Short mmCIF file of C-alpha atoms and ligand atoms in Angstrom, two decimals:
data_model
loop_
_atom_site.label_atom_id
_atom_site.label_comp_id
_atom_site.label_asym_id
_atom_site.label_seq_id
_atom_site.Cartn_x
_atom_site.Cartn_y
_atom_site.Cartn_z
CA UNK A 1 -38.35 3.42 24.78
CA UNK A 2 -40.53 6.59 23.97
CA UNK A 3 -43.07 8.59 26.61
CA UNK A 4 -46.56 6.82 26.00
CA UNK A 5 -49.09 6.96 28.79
CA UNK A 6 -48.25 5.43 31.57
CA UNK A 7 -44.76 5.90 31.13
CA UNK A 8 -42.66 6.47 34.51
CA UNK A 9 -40.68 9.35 33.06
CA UNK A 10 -37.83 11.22 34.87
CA UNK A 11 -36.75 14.54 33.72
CA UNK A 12 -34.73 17.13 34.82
CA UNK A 13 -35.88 20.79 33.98
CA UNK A 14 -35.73 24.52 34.48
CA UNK A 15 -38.45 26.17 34.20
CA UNK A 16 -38.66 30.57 33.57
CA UNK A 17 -40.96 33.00 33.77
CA UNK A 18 -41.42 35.57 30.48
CA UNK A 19 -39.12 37.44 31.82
CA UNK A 20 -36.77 35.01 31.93
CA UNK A 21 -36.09 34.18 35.27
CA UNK A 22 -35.59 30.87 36.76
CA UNK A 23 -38.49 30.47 38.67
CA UNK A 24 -38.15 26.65 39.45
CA UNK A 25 -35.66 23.91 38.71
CA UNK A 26 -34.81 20.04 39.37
CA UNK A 27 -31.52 19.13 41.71
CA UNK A 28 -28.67 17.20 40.08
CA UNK A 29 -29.61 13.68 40.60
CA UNK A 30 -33.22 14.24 41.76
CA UNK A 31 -35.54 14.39 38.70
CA UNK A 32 -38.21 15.29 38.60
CA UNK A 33 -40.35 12.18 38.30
CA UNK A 34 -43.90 11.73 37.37
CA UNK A 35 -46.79 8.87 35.24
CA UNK A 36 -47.21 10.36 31.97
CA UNK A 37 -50.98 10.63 30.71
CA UNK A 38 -52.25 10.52 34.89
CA UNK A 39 -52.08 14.73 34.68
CA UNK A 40 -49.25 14.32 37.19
CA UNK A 41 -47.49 17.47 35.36
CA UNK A 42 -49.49 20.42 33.09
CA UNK A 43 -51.34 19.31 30.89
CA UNK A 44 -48.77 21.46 28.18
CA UNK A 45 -45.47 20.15 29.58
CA UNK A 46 -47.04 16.42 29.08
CA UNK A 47 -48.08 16.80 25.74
CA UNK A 48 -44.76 17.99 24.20
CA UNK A 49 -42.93 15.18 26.07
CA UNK A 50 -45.16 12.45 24.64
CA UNK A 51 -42.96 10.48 21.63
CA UNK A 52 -40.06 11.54 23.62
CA UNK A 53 -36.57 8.97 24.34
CA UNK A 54 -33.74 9.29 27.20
CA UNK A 55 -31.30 12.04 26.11
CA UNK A 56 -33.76 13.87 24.47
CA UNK A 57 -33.75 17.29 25.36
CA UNK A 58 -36.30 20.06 24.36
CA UNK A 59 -37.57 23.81 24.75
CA UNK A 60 -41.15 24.26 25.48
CA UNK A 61 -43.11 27.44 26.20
CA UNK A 62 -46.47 26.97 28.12
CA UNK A 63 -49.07 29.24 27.87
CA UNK A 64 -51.40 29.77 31.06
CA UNK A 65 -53.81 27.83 29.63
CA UNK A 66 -51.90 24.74 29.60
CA UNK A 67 -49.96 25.11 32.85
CA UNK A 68 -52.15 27.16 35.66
CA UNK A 69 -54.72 28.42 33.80
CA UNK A 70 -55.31 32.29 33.76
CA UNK A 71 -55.82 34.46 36.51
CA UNK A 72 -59.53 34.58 37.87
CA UNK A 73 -60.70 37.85 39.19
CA UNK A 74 -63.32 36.28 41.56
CA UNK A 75 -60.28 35.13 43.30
CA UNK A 76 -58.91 38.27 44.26
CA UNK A 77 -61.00 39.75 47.01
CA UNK A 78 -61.09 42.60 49.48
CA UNK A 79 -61.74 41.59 53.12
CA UNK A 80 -62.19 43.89 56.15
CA UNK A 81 -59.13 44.49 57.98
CA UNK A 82 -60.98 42.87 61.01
CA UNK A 83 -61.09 39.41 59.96
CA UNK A 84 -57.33 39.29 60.48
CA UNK A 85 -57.19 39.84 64.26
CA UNK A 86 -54.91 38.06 65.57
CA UNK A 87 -52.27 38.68 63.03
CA UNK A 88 -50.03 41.57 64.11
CA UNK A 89 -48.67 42.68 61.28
CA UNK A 90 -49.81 42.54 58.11
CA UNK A 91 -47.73 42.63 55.06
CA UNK A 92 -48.01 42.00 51.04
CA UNK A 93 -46.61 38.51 50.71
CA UNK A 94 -48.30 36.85 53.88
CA UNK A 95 -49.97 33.75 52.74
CA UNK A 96 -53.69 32.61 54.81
CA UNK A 97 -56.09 29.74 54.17
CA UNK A 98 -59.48 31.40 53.83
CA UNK A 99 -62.34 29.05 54.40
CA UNK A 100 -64.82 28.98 51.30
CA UNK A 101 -67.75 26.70 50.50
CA UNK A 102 -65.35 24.75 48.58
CA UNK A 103 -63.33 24.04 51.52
CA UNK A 104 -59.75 25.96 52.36
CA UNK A 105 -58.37 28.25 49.86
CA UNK A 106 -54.48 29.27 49.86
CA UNK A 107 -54.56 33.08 49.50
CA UNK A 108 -51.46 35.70 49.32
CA UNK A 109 -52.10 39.11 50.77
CA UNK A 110 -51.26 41.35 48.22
CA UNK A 111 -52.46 44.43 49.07
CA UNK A 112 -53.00 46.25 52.91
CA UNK A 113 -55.09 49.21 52.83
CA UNK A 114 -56.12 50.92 55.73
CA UNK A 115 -59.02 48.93 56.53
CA UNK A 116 -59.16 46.38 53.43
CA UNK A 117 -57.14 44.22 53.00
CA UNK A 118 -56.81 42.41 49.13
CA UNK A 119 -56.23 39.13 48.98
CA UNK A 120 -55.39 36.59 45.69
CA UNK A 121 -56.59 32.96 45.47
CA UNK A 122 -54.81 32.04 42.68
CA UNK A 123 -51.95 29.94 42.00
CA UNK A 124 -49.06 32.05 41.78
CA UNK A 125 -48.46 30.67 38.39
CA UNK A 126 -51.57 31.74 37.01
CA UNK A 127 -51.90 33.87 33.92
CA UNK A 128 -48.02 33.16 33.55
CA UNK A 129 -46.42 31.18 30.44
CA UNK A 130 -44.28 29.26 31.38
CA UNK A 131 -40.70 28.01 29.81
CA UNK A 132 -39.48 25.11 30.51
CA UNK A 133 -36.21 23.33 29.51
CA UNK A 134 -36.15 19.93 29.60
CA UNK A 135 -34.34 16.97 29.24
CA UNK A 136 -35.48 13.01 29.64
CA UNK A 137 -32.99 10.95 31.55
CA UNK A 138 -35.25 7.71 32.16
CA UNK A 139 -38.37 6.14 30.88
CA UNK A 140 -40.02 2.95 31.98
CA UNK A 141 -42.88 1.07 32.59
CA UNK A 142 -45.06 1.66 34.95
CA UNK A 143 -46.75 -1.31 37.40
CA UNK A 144 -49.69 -2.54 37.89
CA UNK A 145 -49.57 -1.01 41.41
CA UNK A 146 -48.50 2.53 39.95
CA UNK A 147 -51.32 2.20 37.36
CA UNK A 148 -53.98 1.64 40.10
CA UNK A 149 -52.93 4.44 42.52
CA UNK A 150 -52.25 7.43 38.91
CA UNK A 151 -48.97 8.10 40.99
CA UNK A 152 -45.56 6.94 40.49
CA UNK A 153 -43.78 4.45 43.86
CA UNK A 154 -40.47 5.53 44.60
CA UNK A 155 -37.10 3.70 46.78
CA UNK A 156 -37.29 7.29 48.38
CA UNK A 157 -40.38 7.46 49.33
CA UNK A 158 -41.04 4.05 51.07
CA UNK A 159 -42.72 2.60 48.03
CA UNK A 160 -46.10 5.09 47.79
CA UNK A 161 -47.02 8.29 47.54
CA UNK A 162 -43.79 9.53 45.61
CA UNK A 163 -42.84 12.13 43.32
CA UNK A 164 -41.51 15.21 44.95
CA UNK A 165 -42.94 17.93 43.75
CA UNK A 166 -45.05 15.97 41.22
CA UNK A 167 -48.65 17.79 41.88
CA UNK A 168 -51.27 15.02 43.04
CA UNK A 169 -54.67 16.11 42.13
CA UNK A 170 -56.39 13.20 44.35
CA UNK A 171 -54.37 14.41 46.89
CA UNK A 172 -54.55 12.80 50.17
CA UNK A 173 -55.04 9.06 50.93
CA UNK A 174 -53.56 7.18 48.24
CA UNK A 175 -54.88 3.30 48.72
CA UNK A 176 -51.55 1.73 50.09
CA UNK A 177 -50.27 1.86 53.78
ZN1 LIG B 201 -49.46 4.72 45.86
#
């Protein structure tokens, strides 16, 4: 059968940076396995896999706006030194949540100045297009149950909340026990 919405779709993939590094990939006999048309996946992976059977195998190159969108400069902030007491040593790399009016933020320290220290709140993948090679090894159905929660139910995972690495945007509490 072909990817429709609310196809269950397993795939394995490696994904690259533009520089062509492998940045991310799937594990021999864990696909990667996500609904289809539920924005499990970005939103430019998903659209070139729509139409697609088992064994099909494609090439597609995401741009940022279709995977992690580009990089927002209000994210990247200096903060006083001070506000990291506690924290003995700081280095580029260390990652923080910093508490905003939107709730916790993931940042990365990416820069320690003297007494500034810059911080990024974007997703590392931001402003990054993404390459992806990918190949469909199952497609079916998905149930009622699936349909209801807009997340796949795995063996592995004790029936809910499956997926791996499949981002959840509801996130949290997922209406089964
Ligand atoms: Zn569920």
């Amino acid at each position: 059968m072909q990817i429709a919405n609310n196809s269950v779709v397993s795939i394995q993939y490696t994904l690259k940076n533009s520089e062509g590094t492998i940045i991310d990939h799937s594990s021999e006999g864990q696909p990667l396995n996500y609904l289809h048309g539920h924005r499990n996946i970005i939103p430019g992976l998903e659209s070139a896999l729509l139409d697609k059977s088992v064994g099909d195998a494609l090439d597609v190159s995401v741009e940022p706006e279709n995977a992690y969108g580009t990089v927002n400069p209000a994210l990247i902030q200096e903060v006083p030194k001070e506000h990291f007491q506690g924290v003995e040593t700081l280095e580029v790399g260390m990652r923080f949540q910093a508490s905003t009016e939107q709730g916790p933020v993931p940042v990365v320290v990416t820069k320690v100045a003297d007494d500034v220290v810059t911080v990024d709140g974007n997703h590392p993948l931001a402003g990054q297009t993404l390459n992806f090679s990918v190949k469909v090894e199952e497609v079916r159905e998905a149930t009622a149950e699936e349909l209801e929660h807009g997340h796949i139910h795995t063996e592995q995972s004790g029936g809910c909340c499956g997926g791996g690495d499949v981002e959840n945007s509801e996130g949290g509490s997922c209406g089964c026990s």
